[in-house]
Coordinates of C-alpha atoms in Angstrom, one line a residue:
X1 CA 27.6 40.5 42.2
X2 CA 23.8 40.4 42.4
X3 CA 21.8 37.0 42.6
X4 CA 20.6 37.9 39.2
X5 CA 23.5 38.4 37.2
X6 CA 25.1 35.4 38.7
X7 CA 22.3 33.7 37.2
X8 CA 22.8 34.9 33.6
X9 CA 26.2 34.8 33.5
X10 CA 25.8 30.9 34.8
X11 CA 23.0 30.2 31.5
X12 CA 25.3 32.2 29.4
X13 CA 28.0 30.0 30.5
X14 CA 26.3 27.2 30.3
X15 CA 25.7 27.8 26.6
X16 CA 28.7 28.9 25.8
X17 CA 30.6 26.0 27.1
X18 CA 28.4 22.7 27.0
X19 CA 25.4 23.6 24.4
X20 CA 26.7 25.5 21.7
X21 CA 30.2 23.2 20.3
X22 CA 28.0 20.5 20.0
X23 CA 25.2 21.9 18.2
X24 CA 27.7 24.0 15.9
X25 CA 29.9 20.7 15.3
X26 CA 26.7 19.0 14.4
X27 CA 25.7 22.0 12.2
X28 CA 29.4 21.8 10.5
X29 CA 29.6 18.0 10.2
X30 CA 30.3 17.2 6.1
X31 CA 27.5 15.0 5.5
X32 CA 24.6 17.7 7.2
X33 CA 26.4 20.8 4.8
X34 CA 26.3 18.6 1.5
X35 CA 22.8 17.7 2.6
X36 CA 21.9 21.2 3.6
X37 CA 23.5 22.6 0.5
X38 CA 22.2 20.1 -1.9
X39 CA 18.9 21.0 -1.0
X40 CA 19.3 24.3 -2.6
X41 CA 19.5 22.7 -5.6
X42 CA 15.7 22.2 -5.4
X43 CA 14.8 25.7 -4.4
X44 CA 14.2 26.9 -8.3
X45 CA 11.8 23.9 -9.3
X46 CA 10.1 24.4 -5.8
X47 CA 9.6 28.3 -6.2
X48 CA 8.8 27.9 -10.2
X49 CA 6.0 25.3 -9.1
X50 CA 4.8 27.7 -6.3
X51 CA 4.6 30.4 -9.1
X52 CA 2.1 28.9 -11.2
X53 CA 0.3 27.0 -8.3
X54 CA -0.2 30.6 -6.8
X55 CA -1.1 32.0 -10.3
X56 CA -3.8 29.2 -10.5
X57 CA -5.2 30.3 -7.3
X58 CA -5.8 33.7 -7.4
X59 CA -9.2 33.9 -5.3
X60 CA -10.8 35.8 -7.9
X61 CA -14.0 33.8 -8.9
X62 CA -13.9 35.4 -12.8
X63 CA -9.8 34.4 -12.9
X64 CA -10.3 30.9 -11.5
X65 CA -13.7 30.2 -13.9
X66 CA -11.5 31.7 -16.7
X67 CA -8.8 29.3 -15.7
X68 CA -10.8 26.1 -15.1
X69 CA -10.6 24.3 -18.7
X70 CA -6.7 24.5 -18.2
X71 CA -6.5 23.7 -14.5
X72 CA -5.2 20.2 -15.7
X73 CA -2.3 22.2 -17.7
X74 CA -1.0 24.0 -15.1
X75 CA -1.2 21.7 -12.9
X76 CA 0.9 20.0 -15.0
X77 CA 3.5 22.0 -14.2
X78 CA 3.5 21.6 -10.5
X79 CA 3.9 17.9 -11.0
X80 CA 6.6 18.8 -13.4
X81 CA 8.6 20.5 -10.7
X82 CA 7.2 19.5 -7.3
X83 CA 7.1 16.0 -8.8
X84 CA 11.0 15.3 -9.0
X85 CA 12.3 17.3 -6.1
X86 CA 14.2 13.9 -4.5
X87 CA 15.2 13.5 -8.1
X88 CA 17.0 17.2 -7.6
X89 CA 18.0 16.3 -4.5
X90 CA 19.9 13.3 -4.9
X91 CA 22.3 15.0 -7.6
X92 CA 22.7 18.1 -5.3
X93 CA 23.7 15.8 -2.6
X94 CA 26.0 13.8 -4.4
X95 CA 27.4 17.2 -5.7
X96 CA 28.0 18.9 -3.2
X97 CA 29.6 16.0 -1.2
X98 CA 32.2 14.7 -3.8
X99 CA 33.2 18.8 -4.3
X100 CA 34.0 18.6 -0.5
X101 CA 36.1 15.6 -0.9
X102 CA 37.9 17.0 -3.8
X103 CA 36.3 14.4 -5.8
X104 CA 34.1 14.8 -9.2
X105 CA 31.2 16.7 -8.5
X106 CA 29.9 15.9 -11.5
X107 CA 30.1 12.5 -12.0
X108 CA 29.3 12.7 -8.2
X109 CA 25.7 13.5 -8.7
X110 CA 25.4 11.0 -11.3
X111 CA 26.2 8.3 -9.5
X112 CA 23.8 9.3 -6.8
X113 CA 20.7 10.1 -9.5
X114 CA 21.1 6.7 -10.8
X115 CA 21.6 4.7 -7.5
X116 CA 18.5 6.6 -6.1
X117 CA 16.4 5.6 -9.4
X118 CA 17.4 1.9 -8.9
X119 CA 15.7 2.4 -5.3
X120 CA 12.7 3.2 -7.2
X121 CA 11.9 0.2 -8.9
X122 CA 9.0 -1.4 -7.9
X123 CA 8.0 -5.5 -7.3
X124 CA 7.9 -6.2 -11.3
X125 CA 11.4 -4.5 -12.2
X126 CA 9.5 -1.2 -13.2
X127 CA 10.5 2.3 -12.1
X128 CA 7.6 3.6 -10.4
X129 CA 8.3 7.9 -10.3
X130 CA 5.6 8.4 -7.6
X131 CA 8.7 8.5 -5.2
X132 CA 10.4 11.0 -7.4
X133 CA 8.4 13.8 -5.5
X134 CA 9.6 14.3 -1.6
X135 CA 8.1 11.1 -0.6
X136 CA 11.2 9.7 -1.5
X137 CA 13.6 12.9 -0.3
X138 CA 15.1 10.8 2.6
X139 CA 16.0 8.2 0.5
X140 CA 17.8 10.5 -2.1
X141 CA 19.9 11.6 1.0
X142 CA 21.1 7.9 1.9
X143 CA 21.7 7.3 -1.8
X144 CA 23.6 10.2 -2.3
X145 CA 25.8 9.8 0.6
X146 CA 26.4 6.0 0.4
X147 CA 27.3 6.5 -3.4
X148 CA 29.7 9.4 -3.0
X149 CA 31.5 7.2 0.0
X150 CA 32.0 3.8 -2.3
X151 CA 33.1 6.5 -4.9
X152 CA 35.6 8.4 -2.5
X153 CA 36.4 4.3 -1.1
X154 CA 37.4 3.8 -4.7
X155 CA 39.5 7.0 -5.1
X156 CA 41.5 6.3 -2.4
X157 CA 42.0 3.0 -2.9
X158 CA 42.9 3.4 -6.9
X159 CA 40.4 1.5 -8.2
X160 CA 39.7 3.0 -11.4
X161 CA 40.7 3.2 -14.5
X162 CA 43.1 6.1 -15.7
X163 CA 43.6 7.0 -19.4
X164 CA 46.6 8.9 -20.8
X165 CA 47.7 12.4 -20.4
X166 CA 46.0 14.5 -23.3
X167 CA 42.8 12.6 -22.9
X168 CA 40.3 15.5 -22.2
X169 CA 38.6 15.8 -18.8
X170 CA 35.2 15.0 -19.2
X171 CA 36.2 11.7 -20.9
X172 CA 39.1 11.1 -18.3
X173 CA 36.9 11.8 -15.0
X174 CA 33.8 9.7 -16.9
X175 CA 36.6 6.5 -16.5
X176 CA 37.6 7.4 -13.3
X177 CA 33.8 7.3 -12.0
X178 CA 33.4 3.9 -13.9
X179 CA 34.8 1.3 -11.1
X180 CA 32.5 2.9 -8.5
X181 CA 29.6 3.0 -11.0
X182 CA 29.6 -1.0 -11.1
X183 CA 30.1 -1.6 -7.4
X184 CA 27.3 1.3 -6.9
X185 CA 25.1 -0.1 -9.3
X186 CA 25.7 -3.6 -8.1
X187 CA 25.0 -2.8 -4.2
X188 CA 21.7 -1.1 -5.0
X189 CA 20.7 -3.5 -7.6
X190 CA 21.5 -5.9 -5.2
X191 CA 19.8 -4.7 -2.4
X192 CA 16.6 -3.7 -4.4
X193 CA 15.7 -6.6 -6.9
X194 CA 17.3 -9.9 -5.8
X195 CA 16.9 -9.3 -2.1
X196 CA 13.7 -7.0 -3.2
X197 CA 14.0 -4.5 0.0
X198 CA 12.6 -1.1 -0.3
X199 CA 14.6 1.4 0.8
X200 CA 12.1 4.2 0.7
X201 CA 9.5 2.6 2.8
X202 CA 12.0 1.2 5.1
X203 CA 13.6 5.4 5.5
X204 CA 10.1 6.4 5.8
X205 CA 9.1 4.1 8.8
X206 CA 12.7 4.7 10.4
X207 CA 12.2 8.8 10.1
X208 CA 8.6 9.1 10.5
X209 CA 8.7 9.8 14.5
X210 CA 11.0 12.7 13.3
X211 CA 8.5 14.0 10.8
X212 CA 5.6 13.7 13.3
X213 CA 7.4 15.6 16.0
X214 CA 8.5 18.8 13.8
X215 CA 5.1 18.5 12.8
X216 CA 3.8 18.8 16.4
X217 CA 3.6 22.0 18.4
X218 CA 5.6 20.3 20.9
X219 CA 8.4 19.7 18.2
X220 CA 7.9 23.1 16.4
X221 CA 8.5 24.9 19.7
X222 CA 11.9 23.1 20.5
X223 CA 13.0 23.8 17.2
X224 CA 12.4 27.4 17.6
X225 CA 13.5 27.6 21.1
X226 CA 17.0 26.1 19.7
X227 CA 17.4 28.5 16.6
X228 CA 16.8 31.5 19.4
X229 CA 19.5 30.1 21.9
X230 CA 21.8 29.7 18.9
X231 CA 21.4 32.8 17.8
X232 CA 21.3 34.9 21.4
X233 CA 25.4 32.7 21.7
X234 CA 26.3 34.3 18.0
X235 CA 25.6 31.4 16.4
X236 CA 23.5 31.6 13.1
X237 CA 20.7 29.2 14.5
X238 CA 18.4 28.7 11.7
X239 CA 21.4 27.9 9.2
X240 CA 23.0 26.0 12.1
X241 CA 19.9 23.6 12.6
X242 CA 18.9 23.6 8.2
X243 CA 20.7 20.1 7.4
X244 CA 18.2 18.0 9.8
X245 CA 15.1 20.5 9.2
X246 CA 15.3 21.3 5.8
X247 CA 14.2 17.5 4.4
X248 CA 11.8 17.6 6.6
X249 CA 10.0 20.8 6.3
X250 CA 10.7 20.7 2.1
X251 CA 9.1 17.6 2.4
X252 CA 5.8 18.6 4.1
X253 CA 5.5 21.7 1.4
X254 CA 6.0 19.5 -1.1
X255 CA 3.1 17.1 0.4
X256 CA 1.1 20.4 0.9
X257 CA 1.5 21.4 -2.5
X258 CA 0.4 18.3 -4.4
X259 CA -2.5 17.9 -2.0
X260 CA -4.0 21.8 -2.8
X261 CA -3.5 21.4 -6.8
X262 CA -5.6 18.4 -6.8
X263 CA -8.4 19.8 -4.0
X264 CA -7.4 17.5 -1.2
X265 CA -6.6 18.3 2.5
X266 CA -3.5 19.9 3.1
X267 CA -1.3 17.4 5.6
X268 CA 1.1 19.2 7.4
X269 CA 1.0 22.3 9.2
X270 CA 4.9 23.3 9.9
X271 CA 6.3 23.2 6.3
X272 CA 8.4 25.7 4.7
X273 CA 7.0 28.7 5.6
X274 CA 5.7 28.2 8.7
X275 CA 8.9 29.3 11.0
X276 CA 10.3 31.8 8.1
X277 CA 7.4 34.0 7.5
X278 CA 4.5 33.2 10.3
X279 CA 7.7 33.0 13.2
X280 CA 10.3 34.9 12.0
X281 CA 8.3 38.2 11.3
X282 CA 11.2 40.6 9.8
X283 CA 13.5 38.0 11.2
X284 CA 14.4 35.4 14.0
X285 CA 13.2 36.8 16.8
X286 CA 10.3 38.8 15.0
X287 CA 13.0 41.8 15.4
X288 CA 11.1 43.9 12.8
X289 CA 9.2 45.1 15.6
X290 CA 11.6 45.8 17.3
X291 CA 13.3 48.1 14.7
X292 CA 9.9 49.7 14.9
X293 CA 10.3 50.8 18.1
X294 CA 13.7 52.2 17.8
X295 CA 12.9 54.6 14.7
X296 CA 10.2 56.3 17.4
X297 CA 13.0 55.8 19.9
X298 CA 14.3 59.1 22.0
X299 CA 17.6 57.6 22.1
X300 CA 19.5 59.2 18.8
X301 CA 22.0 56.3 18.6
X302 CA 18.7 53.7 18.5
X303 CA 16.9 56.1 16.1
X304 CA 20.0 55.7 14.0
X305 CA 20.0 52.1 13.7
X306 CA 16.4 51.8 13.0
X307 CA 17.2 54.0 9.9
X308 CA 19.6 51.7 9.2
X309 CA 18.1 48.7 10.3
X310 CA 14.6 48.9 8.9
X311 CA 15.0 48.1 4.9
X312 CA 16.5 44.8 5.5
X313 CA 14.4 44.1 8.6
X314 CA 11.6 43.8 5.5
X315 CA 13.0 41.8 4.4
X316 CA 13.7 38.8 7.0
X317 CA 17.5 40.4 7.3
X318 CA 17.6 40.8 11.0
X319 CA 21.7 40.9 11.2
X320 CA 21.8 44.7 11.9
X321 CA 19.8 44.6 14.8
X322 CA 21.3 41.3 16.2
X323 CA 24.8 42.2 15.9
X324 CA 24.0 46.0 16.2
X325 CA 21.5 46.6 19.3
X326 CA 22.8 44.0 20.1
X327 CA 20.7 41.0 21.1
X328 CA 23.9 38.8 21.2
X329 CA 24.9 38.1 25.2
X330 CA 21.8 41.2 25.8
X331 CA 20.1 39.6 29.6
X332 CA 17.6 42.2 28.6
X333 CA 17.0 41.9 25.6
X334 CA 17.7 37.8 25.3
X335 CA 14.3 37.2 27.2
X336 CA 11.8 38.9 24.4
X337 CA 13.8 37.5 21.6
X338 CA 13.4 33.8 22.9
X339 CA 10.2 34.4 24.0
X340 CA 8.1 35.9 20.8
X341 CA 8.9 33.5 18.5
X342 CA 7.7 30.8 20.7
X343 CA 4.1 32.5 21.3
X344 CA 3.8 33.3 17.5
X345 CA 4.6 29.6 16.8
X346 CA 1.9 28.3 19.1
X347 CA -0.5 30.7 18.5
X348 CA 0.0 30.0 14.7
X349 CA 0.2 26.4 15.1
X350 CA -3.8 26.4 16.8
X351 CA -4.7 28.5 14.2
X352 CA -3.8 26.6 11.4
X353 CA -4.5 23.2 13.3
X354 CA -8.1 24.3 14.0
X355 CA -8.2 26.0 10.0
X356 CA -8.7 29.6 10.7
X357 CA -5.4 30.4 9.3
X358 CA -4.5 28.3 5.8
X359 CA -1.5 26.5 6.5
X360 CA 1.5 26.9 3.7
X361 CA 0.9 25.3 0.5
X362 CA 3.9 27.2 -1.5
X363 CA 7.6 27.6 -1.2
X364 CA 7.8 31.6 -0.7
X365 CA 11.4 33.4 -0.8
X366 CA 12.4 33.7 3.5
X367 CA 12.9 37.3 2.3
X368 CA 9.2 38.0 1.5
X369 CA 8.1 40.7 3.5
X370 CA 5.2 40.1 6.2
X371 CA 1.8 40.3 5.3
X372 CA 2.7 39.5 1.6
X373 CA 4.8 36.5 2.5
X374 CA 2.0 34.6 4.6
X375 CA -0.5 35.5 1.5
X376 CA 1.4 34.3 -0.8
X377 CA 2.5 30.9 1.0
X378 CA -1.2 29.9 1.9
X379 CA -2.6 30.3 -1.7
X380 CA -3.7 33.8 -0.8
X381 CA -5.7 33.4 2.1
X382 CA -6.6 36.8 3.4
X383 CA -7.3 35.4 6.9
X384 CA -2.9 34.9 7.0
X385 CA -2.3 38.1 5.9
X386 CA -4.7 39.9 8.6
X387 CA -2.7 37.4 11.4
X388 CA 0.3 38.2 9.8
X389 CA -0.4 41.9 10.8
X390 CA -1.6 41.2 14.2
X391 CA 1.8 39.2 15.1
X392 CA 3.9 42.9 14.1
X393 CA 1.5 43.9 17.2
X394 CA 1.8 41.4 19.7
X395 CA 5.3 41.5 19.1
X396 CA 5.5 45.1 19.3
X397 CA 3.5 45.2 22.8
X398 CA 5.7 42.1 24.2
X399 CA 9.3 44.3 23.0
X400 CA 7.8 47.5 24.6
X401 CA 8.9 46.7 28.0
X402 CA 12.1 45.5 27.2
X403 CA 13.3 48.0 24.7
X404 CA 12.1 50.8 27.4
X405 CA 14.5 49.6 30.1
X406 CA 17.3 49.4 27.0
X407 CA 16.5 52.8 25.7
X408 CA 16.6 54.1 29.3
X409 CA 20.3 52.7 30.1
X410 CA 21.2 54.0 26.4
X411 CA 19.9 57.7 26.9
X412 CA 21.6 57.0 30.4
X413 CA 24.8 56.5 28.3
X414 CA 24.1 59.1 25.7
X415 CA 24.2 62.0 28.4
X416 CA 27.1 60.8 30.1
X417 CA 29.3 60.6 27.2
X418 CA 27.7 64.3 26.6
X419 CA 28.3 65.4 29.4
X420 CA 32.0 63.7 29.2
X421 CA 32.6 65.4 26.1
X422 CA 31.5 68.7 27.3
X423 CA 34.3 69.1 30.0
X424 CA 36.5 67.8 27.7
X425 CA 35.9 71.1 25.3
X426 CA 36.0 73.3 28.1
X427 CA 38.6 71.8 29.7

């Protein structure tokens, strides 16, 4: 065995056996999928907001004079939506957790909406709804875990109250729920007004070394360098990793969002968007490029399944050419697919860190097609949309050499099973 392949059979090995179980436990663990899950609860507010912040940006100087009596209107509805995302998120949490414990769901993510607003009160007993937006996302996490434990405590212990057979459902389950609901509301009450901690500034100082380092290009590139390793093992690396990222990165769109409709400097640079449209061009691993080469390719069998490949790969659907070409356990093919994304992240990252490139003020669909994806999620910014299309290059020229030397051992193939197939007729 060559020196080489000893080599990449020991990193595969390596991956396979000590860094993938753990990072696919973590990505399986209960709490992170009710988390991750939960969060998709917010998606429709967040996108519906994005709609009419976009619409209110059109940078069209006739549309946005046209539009500037009722700026404060539509504004209105970004609050409206962007405005109660750790609302959202605390029910969806709460859901989504009691569902997997068999429990409620229902009353679930009630009990977690109303622990989370008793968080919210401020100094003089009044609810204050500034934290409602994602400022106050991490604490909707805590509450809707802790609540839908003391709920699941309670279950398991029988401490509720149980009405007759016949009673209907929604009556019957609203009992059940009532024992927790005073302990809940007790413990938070507790915690908040008599003993007056804050919870959300407390979350916020514990997680903010976490929310400066994804917001780094240091952090930003680990994260990407992990999603590619997961995925190169056959592990779905950006849904693997979406439980700890997701808060973080809905919560700097979020920021971003609030700070463009009201004129202000846009904080963050590695929101939602960043990795899905500006990193992931036609996919994890920016393999729409690479299903650009294989449509050109002389290989029939790659031709093929750049046919097939290419309308999902406009989509951000990548899964053909993954699983098909395949990148999966590919030492050839491993190298450009780890490698791309991390140069499109850091090359993106100056660009919007020195402000030739807006940086993402609206939640676009991951499926958005380059080009009009990066428009769209920068408030139309034409300068994103011309980067966008000069990242299908550079990730075409870094692919080249690497799909030559796979199209050259596939032609390789192609003729020998030919050839193979040729005896075998006149044989």
């Amino acid at each position: 065995m060559k020196k080489e392949e000893f080599n990449v059979n020991g990193f595969m090995d390596f991956m396979q056996d000590k860094m993938i179980p753990p990072l696919t436990k973590i990505g399986n663990q209960r709490h992170l999928l009710a988390v991750r899950n939960g969060l998709v609860v917010t998606l429709p507010a967040i996108i519906a907001g994005s709609l009419f912040l976009i619409i209110g940006n059109i940078p069209i100087q006739a549309w946005l004079n046209f539009l500037k009596p009722y700026e404060g209107m539509i504004n209105a509805a970004v609050i409206g939506s962007f405005g109660i995302i750790s609302l959202l998120a605390a029910m969806g949490i709460g859901y989504e957790l009691s569902k997997s414990y068999g429990l409620d769901a229902i009353s679930g993510a009630a009990l977690a909406l109303m622990a989370f607003i008793i968080t919210q009160l401020t100094n003089k007993f009044e609810l204050a709804t500034s934290g409602f937006d994602s400022s106050g996302l991490f604490t909707a996490i805590i509450a809707g875990i802790v609540t839908t434990e003391i709920y699941r405590f309670c279950i398991k212990r029988n401490w509720v109250i149980r009405l007759p057979q016949g009673v209907p459902p929604a009556v019957s389950n609203s009992f059940i729920s009532l024992v927790p609901a005073v302990l809940i509301l007790f413990l938070f009450w507790v915690i908040r007004v008599p003993l007056g901690f804050d919870v959300t500034v407390f979350i916020q100082h514990v997680f903010s070394p976490l929310l400066f380092a994804l917001n780094s290009l240091p952090g930003i590139l680990i994260y990407t360098l992990l999603v590619s390793l997961l995925w190169c093992a056959g592990v779905h690396g950006d849904m693997t990793l979406e439980g700890v990222s997701d808060p973080i990165f809905i919560q700097f769109i979020t920021a971003n969002a609030l700070a463009y409709a009201h004129h202000q400097s846009l904080p963050y640079i590695t929101a939602s968007g960043f990795s899905s449209l500006f990193v992931n061009v036609g996919g994890t691993g920016a393999t729409l490029t690479l299903v650009l080469l294989m449509l050109r390719s002389k290989s029939k069998t790659y031709r093929e399944l750049g046919k097939v490949a290419f309308p999902g790969a406009c989509f951000e659907i990548n899964e053909p050419v993954i699983f098909g070409f395949p990148i999966i356990m590919n030492p050839i093919m491993m190298i450009p697919f780890i490698f791309i994304p991390l140069v499109l992240a850091t090359l993106t990252y100056l660009l919007m860190a020195f402000g030739i490139v807006g940086r993402p003020v609206t939640l676009v669909p991951w499926t958005m097609p380059p080009i009009i994806g990066p428009l769209m999620a920068t408030g139309w910014d034409w300068k994103a949309g011309v980067w966008s299309a000069i990242e299908i290059v550079i990730a075409i020229v870094c692919y080249a050499p690497f799909f030559k030397m796979a199209e050259k051992q596939m032609l390789e193939k192609e003729k020998s099973d030919q050839d193979i197939a040729t005896q075998s007729v006149n044989a």
